[in-house]
Coordinates of C-alpha atoms in Angstrom, one line a residue:
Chain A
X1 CA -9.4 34.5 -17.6
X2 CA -6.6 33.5 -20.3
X3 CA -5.1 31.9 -17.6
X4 CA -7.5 30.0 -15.8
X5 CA -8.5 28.4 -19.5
X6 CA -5.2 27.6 -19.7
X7 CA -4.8 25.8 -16.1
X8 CA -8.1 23.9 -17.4
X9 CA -6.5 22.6 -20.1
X10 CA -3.1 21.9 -18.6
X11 CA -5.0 19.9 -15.5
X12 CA -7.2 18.6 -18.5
X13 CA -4.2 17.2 -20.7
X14 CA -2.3 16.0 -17.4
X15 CA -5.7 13.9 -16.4
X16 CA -5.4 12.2 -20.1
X17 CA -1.7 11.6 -20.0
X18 CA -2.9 9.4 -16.5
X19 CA -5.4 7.9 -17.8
X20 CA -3.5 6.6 -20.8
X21 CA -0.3 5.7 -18.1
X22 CA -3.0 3.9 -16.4
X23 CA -4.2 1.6 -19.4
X24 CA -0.7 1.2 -20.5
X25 CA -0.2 -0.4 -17.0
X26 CA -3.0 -2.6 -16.7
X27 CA -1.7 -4.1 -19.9
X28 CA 1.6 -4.6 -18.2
X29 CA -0.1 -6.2 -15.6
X30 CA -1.8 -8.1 -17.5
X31 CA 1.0 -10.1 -19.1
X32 CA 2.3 -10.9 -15.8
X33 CA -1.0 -13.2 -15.3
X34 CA 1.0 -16.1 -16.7
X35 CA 3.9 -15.9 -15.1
X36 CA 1.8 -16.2 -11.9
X37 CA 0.5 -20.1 -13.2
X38 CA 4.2 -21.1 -12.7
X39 CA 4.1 -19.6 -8.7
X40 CA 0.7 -19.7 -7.2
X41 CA 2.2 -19.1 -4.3
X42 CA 2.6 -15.2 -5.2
X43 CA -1.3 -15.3 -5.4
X44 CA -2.3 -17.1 -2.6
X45 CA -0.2 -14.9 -0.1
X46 CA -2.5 -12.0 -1.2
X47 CA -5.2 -13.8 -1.3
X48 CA -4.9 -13.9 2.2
X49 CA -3.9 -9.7 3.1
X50 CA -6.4 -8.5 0.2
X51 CA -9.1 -10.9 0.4
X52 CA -9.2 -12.7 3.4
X53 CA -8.1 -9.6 5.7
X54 CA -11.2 -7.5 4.5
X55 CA -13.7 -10.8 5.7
X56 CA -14.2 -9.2 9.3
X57 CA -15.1 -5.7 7.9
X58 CA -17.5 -7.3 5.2
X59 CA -19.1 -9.9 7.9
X60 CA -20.2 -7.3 9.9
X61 CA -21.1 -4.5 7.7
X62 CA -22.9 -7.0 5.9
X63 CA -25.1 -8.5 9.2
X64 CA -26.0 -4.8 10.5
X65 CA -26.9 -3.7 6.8
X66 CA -29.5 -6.4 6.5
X67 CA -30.8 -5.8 9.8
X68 CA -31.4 -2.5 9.1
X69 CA -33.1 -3.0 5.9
X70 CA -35.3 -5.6 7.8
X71 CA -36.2 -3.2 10.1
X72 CA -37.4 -0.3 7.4
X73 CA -38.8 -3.0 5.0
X74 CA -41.0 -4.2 8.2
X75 CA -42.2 -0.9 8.9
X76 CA -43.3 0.3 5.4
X77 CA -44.4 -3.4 4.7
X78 CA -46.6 -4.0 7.6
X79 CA -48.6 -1.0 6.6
X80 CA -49.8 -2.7 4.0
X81 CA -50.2 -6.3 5.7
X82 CA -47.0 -7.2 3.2
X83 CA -44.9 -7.5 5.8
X84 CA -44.5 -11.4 4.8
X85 CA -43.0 -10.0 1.3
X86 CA -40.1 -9.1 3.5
X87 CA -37.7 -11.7 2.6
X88 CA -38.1 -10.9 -1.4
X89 CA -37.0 -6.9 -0.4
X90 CA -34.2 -7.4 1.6
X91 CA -32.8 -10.1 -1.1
X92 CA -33.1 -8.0 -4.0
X93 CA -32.2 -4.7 -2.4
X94 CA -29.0 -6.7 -1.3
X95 CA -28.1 -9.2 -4.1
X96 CA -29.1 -6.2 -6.8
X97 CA -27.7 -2.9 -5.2
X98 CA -26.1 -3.0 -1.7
X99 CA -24.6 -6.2 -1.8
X100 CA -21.9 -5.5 -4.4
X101 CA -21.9 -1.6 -3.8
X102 CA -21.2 -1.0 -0.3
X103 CA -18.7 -4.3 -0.8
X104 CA -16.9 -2.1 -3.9
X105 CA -17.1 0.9 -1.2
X106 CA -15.5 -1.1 1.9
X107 CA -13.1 -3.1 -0.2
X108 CA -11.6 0.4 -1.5
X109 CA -11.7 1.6 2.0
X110 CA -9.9 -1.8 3.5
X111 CA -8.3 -3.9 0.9
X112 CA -7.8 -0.8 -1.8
X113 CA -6.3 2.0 0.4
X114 CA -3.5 -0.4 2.1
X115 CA -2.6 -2.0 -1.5
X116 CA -2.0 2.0 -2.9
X117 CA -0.3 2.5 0.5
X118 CA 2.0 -0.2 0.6
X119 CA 2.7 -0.6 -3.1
X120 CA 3.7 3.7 -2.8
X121 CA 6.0 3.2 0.2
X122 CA 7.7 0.4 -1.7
X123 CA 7.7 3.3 -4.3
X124 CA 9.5 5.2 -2.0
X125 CA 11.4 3.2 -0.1
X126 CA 13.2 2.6 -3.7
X127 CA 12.1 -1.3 -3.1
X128 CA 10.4 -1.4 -7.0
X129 CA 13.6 0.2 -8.1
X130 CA 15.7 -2.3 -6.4
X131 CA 13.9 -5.3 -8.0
X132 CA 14.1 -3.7 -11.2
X133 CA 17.5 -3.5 -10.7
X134 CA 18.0 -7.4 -9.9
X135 CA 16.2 -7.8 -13.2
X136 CA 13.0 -8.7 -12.1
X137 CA 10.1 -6.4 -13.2
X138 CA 7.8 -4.8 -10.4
X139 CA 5.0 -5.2 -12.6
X140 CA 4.9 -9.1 -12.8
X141 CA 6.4 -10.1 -9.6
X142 CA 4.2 -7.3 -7.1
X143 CA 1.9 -5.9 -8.9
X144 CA 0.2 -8.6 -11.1
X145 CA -0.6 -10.7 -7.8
X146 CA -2.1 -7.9 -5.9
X147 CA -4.2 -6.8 -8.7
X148 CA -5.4 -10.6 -9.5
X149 CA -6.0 -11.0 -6.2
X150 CA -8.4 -8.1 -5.9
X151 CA -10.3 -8.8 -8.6
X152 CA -10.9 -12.5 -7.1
X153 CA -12.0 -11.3 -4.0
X154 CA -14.1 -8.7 -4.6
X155 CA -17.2 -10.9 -5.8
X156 CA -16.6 -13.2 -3.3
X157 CA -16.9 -11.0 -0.5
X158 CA -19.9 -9.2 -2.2
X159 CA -21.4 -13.2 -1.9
X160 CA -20.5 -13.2 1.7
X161 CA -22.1 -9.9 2.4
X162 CA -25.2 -10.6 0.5
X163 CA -25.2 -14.0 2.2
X164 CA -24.5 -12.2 5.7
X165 CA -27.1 -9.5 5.0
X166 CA -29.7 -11.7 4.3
X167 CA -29.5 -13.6 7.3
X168 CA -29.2 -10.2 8.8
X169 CA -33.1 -9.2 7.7
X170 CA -33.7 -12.8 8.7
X171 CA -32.6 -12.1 12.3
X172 CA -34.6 -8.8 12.9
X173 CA -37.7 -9.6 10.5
X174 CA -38.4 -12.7 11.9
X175 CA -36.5 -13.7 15.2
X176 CA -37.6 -10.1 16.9
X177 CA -40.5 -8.7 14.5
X178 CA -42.4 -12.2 14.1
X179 CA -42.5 -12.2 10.2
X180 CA -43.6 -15.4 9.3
X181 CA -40.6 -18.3 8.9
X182 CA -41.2 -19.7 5.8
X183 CA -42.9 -16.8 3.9
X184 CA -40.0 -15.0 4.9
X185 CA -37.5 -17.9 2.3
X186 CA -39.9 -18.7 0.1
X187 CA -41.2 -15.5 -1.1
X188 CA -37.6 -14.9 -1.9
X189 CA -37.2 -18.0 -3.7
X190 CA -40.1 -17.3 -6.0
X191 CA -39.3 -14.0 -6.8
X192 CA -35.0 -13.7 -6.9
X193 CA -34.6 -14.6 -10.4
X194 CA -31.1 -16.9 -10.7
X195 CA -30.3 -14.6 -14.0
X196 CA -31.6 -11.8 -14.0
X197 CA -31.0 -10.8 -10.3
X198 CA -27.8 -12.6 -8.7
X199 CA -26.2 -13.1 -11.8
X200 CA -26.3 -9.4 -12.7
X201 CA -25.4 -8.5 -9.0
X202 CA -21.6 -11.1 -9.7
X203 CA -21.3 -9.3 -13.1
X204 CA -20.9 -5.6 -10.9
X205 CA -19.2 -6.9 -7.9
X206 CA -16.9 -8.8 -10.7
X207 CA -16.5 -5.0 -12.7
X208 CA -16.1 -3.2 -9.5
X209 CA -13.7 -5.3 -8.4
X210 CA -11.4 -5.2 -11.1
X211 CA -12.1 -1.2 -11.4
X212 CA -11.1 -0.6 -7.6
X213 CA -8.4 -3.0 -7.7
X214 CA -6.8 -1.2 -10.7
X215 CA -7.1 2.1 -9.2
X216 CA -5.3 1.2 -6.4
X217 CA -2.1 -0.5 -7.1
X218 CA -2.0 2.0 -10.5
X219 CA -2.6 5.1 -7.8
X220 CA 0.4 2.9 -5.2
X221 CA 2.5 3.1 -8.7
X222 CA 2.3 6.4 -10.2
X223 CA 2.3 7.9 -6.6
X224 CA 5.3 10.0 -6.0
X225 CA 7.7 8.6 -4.1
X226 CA 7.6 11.2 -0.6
X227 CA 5.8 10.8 2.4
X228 CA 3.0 12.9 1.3
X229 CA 2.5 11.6 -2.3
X230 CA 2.1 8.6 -0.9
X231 CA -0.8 9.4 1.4
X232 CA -2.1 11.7 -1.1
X233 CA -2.2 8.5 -3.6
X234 CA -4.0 6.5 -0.7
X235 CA -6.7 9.5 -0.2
X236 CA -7.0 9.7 -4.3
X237 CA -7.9 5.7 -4.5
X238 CA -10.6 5.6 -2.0
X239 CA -12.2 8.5 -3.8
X240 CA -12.1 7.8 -7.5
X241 CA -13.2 4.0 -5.8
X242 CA -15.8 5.6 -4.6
X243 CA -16.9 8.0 -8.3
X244 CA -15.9 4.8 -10.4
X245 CA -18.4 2.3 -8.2
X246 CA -21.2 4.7 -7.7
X247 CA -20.8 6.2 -11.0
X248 CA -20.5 2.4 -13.2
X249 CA -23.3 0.6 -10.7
X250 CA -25.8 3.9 -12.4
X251 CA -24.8 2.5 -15.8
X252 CA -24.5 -0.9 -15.1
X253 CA -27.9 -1.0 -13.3
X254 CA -29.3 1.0 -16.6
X255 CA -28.1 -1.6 -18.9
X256 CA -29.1 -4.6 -16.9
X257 CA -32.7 -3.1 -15.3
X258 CA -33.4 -0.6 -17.7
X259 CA -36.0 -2.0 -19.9
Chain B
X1 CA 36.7 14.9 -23.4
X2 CA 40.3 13.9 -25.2
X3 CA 42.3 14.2 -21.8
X4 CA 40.8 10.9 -20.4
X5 CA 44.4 9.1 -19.5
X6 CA 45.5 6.2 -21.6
X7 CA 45.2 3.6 -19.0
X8 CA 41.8 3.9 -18.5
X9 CA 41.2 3.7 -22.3
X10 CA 42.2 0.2 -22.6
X11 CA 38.5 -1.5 -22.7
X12 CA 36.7 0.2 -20.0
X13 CA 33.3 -1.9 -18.2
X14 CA 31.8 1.2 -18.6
X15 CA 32.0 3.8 -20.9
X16 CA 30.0 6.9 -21.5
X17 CA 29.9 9.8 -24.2
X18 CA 28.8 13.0 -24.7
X19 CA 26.3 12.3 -22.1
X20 CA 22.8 15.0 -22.1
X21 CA 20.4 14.2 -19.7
X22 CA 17.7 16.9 -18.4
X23 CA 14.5 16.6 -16.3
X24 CA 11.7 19.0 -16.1
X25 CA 13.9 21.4 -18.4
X26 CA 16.8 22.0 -16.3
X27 CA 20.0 20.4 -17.4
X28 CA 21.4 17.8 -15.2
X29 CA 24.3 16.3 -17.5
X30 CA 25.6 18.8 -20.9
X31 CA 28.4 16.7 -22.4
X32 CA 29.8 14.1 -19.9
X33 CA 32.5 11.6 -21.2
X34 CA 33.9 9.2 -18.4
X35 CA 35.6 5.7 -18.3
X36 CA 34.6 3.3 -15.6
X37 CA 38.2 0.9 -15.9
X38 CA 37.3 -2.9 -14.8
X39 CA 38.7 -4.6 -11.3
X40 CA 38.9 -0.7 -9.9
X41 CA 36.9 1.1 -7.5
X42 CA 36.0 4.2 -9.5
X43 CA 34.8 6.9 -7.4
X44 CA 31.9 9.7 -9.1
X45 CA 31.7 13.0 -7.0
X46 CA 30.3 15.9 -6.5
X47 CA 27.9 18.3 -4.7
X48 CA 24.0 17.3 -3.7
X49 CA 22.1 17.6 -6.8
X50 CA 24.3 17.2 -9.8
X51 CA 22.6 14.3 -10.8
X52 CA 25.1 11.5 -9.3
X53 CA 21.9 8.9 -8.8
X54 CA 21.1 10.0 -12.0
X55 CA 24.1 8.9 -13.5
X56 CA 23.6 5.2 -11.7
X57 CA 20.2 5.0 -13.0
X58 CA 21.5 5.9 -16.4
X59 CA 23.8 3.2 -16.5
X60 CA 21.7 0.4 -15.0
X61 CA 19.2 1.2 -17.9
X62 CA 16.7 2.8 -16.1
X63 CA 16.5 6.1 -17.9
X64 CA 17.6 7.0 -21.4
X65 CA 20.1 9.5 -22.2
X66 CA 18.7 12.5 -24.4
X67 CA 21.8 12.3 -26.3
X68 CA 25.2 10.5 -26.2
X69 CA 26.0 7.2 -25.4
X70 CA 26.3 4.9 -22.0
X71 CA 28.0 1.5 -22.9
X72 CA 28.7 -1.3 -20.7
X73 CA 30.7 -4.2 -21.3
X74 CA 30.6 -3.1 -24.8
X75 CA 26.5 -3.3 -24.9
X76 CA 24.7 0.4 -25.7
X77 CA 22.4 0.1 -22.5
X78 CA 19.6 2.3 -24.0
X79 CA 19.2 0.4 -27.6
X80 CA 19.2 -3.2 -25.8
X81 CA 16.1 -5.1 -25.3
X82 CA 14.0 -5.4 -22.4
X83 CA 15.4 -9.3 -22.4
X84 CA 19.0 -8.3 -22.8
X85 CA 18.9 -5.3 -20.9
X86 CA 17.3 -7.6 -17.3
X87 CA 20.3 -9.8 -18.9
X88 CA 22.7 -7.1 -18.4
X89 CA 21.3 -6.2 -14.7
X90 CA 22.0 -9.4 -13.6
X91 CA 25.3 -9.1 -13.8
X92 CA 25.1 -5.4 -12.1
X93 CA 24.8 -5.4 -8.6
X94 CA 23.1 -1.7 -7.2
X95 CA 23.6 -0.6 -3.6
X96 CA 20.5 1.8 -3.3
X97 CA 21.3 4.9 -0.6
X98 CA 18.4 3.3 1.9
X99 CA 19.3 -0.4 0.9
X100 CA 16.1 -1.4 -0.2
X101 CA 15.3 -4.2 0.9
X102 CA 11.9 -6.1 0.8
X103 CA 10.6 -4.9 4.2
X104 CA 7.7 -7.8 4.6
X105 CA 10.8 -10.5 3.7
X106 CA 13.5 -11.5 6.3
X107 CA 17.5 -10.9 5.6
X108 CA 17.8 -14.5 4.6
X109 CA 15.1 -14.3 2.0
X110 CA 16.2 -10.9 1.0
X111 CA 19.7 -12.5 0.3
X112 CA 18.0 -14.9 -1.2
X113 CA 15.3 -13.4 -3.3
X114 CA 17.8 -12.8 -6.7
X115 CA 19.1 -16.4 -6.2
X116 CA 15.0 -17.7 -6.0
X117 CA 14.2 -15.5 -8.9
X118 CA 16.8 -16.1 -11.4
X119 CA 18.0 -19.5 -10.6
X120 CA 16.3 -23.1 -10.3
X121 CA 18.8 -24.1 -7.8
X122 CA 17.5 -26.4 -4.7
X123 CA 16.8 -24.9 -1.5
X124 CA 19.9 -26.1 0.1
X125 CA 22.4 -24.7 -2.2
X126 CA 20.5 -21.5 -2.0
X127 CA 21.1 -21.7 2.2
X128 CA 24.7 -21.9 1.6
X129 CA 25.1 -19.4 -0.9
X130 CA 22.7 -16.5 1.1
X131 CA 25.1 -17.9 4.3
X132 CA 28.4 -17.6 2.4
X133 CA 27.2 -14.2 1.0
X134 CA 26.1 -12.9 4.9
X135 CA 29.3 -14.1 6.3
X136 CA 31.3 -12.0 4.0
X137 CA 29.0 -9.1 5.1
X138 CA 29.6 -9.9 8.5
X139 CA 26.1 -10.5 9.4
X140 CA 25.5 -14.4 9.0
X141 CA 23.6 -14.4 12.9
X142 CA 21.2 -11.7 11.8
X143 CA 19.4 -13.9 8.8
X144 CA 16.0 -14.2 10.7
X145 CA 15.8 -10.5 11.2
X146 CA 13.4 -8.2 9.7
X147 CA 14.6 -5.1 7.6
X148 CA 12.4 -3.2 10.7
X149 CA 15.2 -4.1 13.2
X150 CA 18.3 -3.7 11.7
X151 CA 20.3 -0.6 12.1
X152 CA 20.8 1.3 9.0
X153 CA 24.8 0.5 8.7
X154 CA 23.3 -3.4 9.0
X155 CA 20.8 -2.4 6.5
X156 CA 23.6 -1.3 3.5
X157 CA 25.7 -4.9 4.4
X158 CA 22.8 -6.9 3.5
X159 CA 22.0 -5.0 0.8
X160 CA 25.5 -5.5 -0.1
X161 CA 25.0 -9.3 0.4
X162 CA 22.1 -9.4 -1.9
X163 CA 23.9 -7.3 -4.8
X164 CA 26.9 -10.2 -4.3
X165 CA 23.9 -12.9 -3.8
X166 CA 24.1 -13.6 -8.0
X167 CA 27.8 -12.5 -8.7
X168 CA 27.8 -9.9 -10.8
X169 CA 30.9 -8.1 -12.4
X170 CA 30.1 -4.3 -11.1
X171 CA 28.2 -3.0 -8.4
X172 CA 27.0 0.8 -7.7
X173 CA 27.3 2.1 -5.0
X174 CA 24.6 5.5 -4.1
X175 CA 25.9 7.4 -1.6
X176 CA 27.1 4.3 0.5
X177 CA 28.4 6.5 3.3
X178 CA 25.5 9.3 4.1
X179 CA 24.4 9.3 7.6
X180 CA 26.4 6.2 8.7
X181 CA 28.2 6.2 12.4
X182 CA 31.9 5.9 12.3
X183 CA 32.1 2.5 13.2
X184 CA 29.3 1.2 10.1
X185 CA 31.4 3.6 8.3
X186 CA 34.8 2.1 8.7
X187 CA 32.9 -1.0 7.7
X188 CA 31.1 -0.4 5.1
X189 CA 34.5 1.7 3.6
X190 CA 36.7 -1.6 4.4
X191 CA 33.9 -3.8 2.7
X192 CA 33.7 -2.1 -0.5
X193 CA 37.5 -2.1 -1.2
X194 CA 38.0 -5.9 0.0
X195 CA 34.7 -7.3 -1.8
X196 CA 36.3 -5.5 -5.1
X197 CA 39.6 -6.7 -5.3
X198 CA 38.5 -10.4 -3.9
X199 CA 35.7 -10.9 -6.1
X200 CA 37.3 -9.6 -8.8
X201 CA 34.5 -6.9 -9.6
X202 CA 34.4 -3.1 -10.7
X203 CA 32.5 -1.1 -8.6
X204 CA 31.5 2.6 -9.0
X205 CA 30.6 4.8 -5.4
X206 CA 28.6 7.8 -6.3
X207 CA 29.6 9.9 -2.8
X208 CA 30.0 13.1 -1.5
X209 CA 32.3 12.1 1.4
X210 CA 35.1 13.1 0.2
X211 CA 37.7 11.6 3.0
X212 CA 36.0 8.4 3.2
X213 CA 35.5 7.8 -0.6
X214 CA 39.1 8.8 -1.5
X215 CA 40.9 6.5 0.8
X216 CA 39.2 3.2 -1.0
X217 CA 39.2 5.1 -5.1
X218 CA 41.6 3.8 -7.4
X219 CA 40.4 6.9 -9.6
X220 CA 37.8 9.9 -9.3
X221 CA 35.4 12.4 -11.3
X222 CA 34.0 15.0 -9.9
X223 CA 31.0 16.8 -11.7
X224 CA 29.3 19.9 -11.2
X225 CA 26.4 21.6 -13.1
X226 CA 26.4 19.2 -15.5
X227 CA 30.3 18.6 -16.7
X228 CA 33.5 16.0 -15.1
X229 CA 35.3 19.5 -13.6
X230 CA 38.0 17.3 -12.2
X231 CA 39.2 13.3 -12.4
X232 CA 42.3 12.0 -11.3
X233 CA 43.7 9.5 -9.1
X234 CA 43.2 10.8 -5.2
X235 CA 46.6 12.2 -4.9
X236 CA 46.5 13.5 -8.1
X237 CA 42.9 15.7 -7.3
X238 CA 44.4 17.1 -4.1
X239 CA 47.0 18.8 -5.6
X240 CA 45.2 20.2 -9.0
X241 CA 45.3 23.6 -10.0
X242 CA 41.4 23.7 -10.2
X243 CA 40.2 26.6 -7.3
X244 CA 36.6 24.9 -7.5
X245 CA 37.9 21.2 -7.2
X246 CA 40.7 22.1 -4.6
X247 CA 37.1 23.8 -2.5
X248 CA 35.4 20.5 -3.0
X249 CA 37.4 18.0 -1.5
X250 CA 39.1 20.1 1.3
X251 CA 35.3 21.2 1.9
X252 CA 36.4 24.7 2.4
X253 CA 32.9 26.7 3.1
X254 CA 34.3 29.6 0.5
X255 CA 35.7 30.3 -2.6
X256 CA 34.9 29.7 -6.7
X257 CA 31.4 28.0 -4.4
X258 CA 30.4 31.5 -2.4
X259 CA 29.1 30.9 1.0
X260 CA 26.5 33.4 0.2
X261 CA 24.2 33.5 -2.0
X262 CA 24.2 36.5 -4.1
X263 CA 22.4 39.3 -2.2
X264 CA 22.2 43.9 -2.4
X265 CA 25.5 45.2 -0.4
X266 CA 25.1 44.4 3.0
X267 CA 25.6 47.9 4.3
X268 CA 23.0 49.2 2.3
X269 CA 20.5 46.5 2.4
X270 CA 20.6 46.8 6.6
X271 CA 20.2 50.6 5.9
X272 CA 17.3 50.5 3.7
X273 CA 14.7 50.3 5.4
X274 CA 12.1 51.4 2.5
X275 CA 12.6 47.9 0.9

């Protein structure tokens, strides 16, 4: 007994020392954001392998994910005769919930577990030690860009797969199901709210972005430097993604629809 | 230690004392005091584990010393700034033991990459410099390689070329020699020595290949569980009077170093078979 309290609070102690490594970090990173004004160049290239990479996975996803929720809204609406209101819940189930959420979950499956990965091998492979060695910090010159990068992405891709989605419902609600054209657009322009709807869906893809972004190049950083710490790291960032996204869209979606 | 030798008092590059470094509570260094001289190759030996890395990694800066003192070129290493001490690097040059270089850049750019971080100089003068530094390497028609395809031998040369790439006055050298062939071996053994004493630098090989690293050492220290057990010139360490030094670098399996580790009588122990 005496010893299981004490493994709780060893494990417990050892999760806080992270956790403060972790902020520590991200203010590191953080002051190698102006550094990366002089050399865009640093961003751009992982722009491309972070942001642009993950399009194909988000494209898709996003297209069968609004096909299938055109599908289920069409068969609970048309019970009703609502089936023309189709457009308006396909929208706000995407722009509100799915749309940045199961972006957050594939960009931490894509884009997240290859950046812990790559940034742990080059852990291993004593590559961060070798730069800090020539004098230029690992923070500002690998990190900083990867991490920026990330958090750029992430709502843009939650755009595209909202975007994607939509057209998605479009596709099976009214090309296959016959729900009316026009009902199908303009129910949805009268009743997604600029503000209150697709602003407060960028404002989570924006925090989940920077939240799984963070994870994984801190999880790439602090992994130890073996084979298997290393893969353990890339394991441990998809599923803290996953806690911190499900976990932050409850609260975010209390503080923004709550009332 | 009082018996370092008076020539290598004389202003060494590097100079360490009363050095106490331990990780996860075991000791890895209680008390070291070496001189690294300048323009010599200065070798550091001693078995797996004794903490030779660690004593690179102490002197580039990268970890603090619990106690004692690491100077280089007259600067305490752990009380400089961050500014002075990435000052200080660039005039180190570090051989890591797997190279390490930038696997998603090519040699050339890998050559290149201190030259493009620390200097503003054009793009043409950077082409010469990475060639000149390849070409003393020996591998001047491998720049559009990938890390990915070069052997490791190849790997360790560029590495070389890249700690050259900003001209620094030491370089360190991990374990330069472990799992080479004979013929990346002989060149990586003949590289070291002529790179020293033509580009005037100081260079300290942390090794445990005895043959190869005493035929290119001005001077050596060997270390074990924590302490310099033995230093002298080559010649002078293969005749000393030390039982476990003499073991060390003639490799022989027994001795001070037992061959087994302590274990019941052997007689007994195949006998009893309640244990």
């Amino acid at each position: 007994m005496l010893e299981f309290i004490r493994q709780l609070g060893r494990g417990g102690i050892s999760q806080f020392a992270k956790l403060g490594r972790a902020n520590l970090f991200m203010l590191k990173v953080l002051a190698g954001f102006p550094g990366l004004l002089r050399r865009p160049g640093l961003l751009v290239a992982q722009l491309w392998s972070v942001g642009v990479l993950s399009l194909m996975i988000i494209v898709v996803s996003g297209l069968f994910v609004g096909m299938v929720l055109g599908l289920q809204g069409y068969n609970t609406l048309v019970d009703f005769g609502a089936e023309e209101s189709l457009g308006v819940a396909v929208a706000l189930s995407i722009v509100r919930e799915l749309g940045p959420v199961v972006t957050a979950l594939l960009f931490a499956g894509r884009a997240g577990s290859a950046l812990a990965a790559e940034i742990g091998l080059m852990k291993a492979t004593e590559q961060l030690s070798g730069m800090e060695m020539m004098a230029v910090d690992p923070i500002h010159r690998v990190i900083a860009p990867r991490f920026l990068a990330g958090f750029i992405s992430m709502p843009l891709l939650a755009a595209i797969f909202s975007a994607v989605g939509i057209y998605g419902g479009y596709f099976v609600g009214v090309a296959l199901l016959g729900v009316d054209d026009g009902a199908y657009w303009s129910q949805m322009q009268a009743k997604v709210d600029l503000f209150d709807d697709i602003l407060n869906g960028v404002i989570k893809s924006l925090v989940f972005g920077w939240v799984v972004t963070w994870i994984a190049v801190f999880e790439g950083y602090d992994a130890i430097p073996t084979s298997e710490g290393v893969s353990r790291a890339t394991t441990r960032t998809v599923v803290y993604a996953a806690f911190a996204v499900l976990g932050l869209d409850f609260v975010l979606t209390a503080l923004m629809f709550g009332d | 230690m009082s018996d370092i030798p008076e020539r290598l008092d004389t202003d060494p590059l590097v100079s360490i004392r009363g050095l106490r470094f331990s990780r996860g509570g075991r000791p890895i260094f209680d008390g070291v005091d070496l001189d690294i001289p300048r323009g010599k190759v200065t070798a550091i030996m001693g078995p797996s584990g004794t903490g030779k890395t660690t004593l690179l990694r102490l002197i580039g800066g990268q970890l603090e010393p619990e106690a004692g003192s690491v100077h280089v070129d007259g600067q305490e290493v752990a009380r400089l700034s961050r500014g002075a001490l990435y000052a200080l690097r660039k005039r180190m040059g570090m051989l890591f033991q797997s190279g390490a270089l930038l696997t998603d850049l090519t040699v050339f750019d890998n050559v290149a990459f201190p030259l493009r971080e620390h200097t503003d100089l054009p793009e043409p003068m950077i082409r010469d410099l990475v060639l000149m530094k390849l070409q003393a390497v020996g591998l001047r028609g491998a720049r559009e390689l990938m890390p990915s395809e070069l052997s490791g031998g190849m790997a360790r040369r560029i590495a070389l070329a890249r700690a050259i790439a900003l001209d620094p006055m030491m370089i360190m050298y991990d374990e330069p020699f472990t799992g080479q062939d004979p013929i990346s071996m002989g060149a990586l053994v003949e590289l070291i020595r002529l790179l020293n004493d033509a580009l005037g630098l100081t260079s300290i090989i942390v090794s445990h290949d005895v043959k190869e690293t005493a035929a290119i050492s001005d001077y050596i220290y060997v270390i074990s569980q924590g302490k310099v057990v033995g230093q002298g010139t080559p010649e002078a360490l293969g005749q000393t009077d030390s039982a476990w030094v003499r073991q060390f670098m003639q490799g022989l399996p027994d001795g001070p170093v037992p061959f087994h580790y302590p274990a019941p009588d052997y007689a007994e122990d195949l006998l009893n078979h309640d244990a």
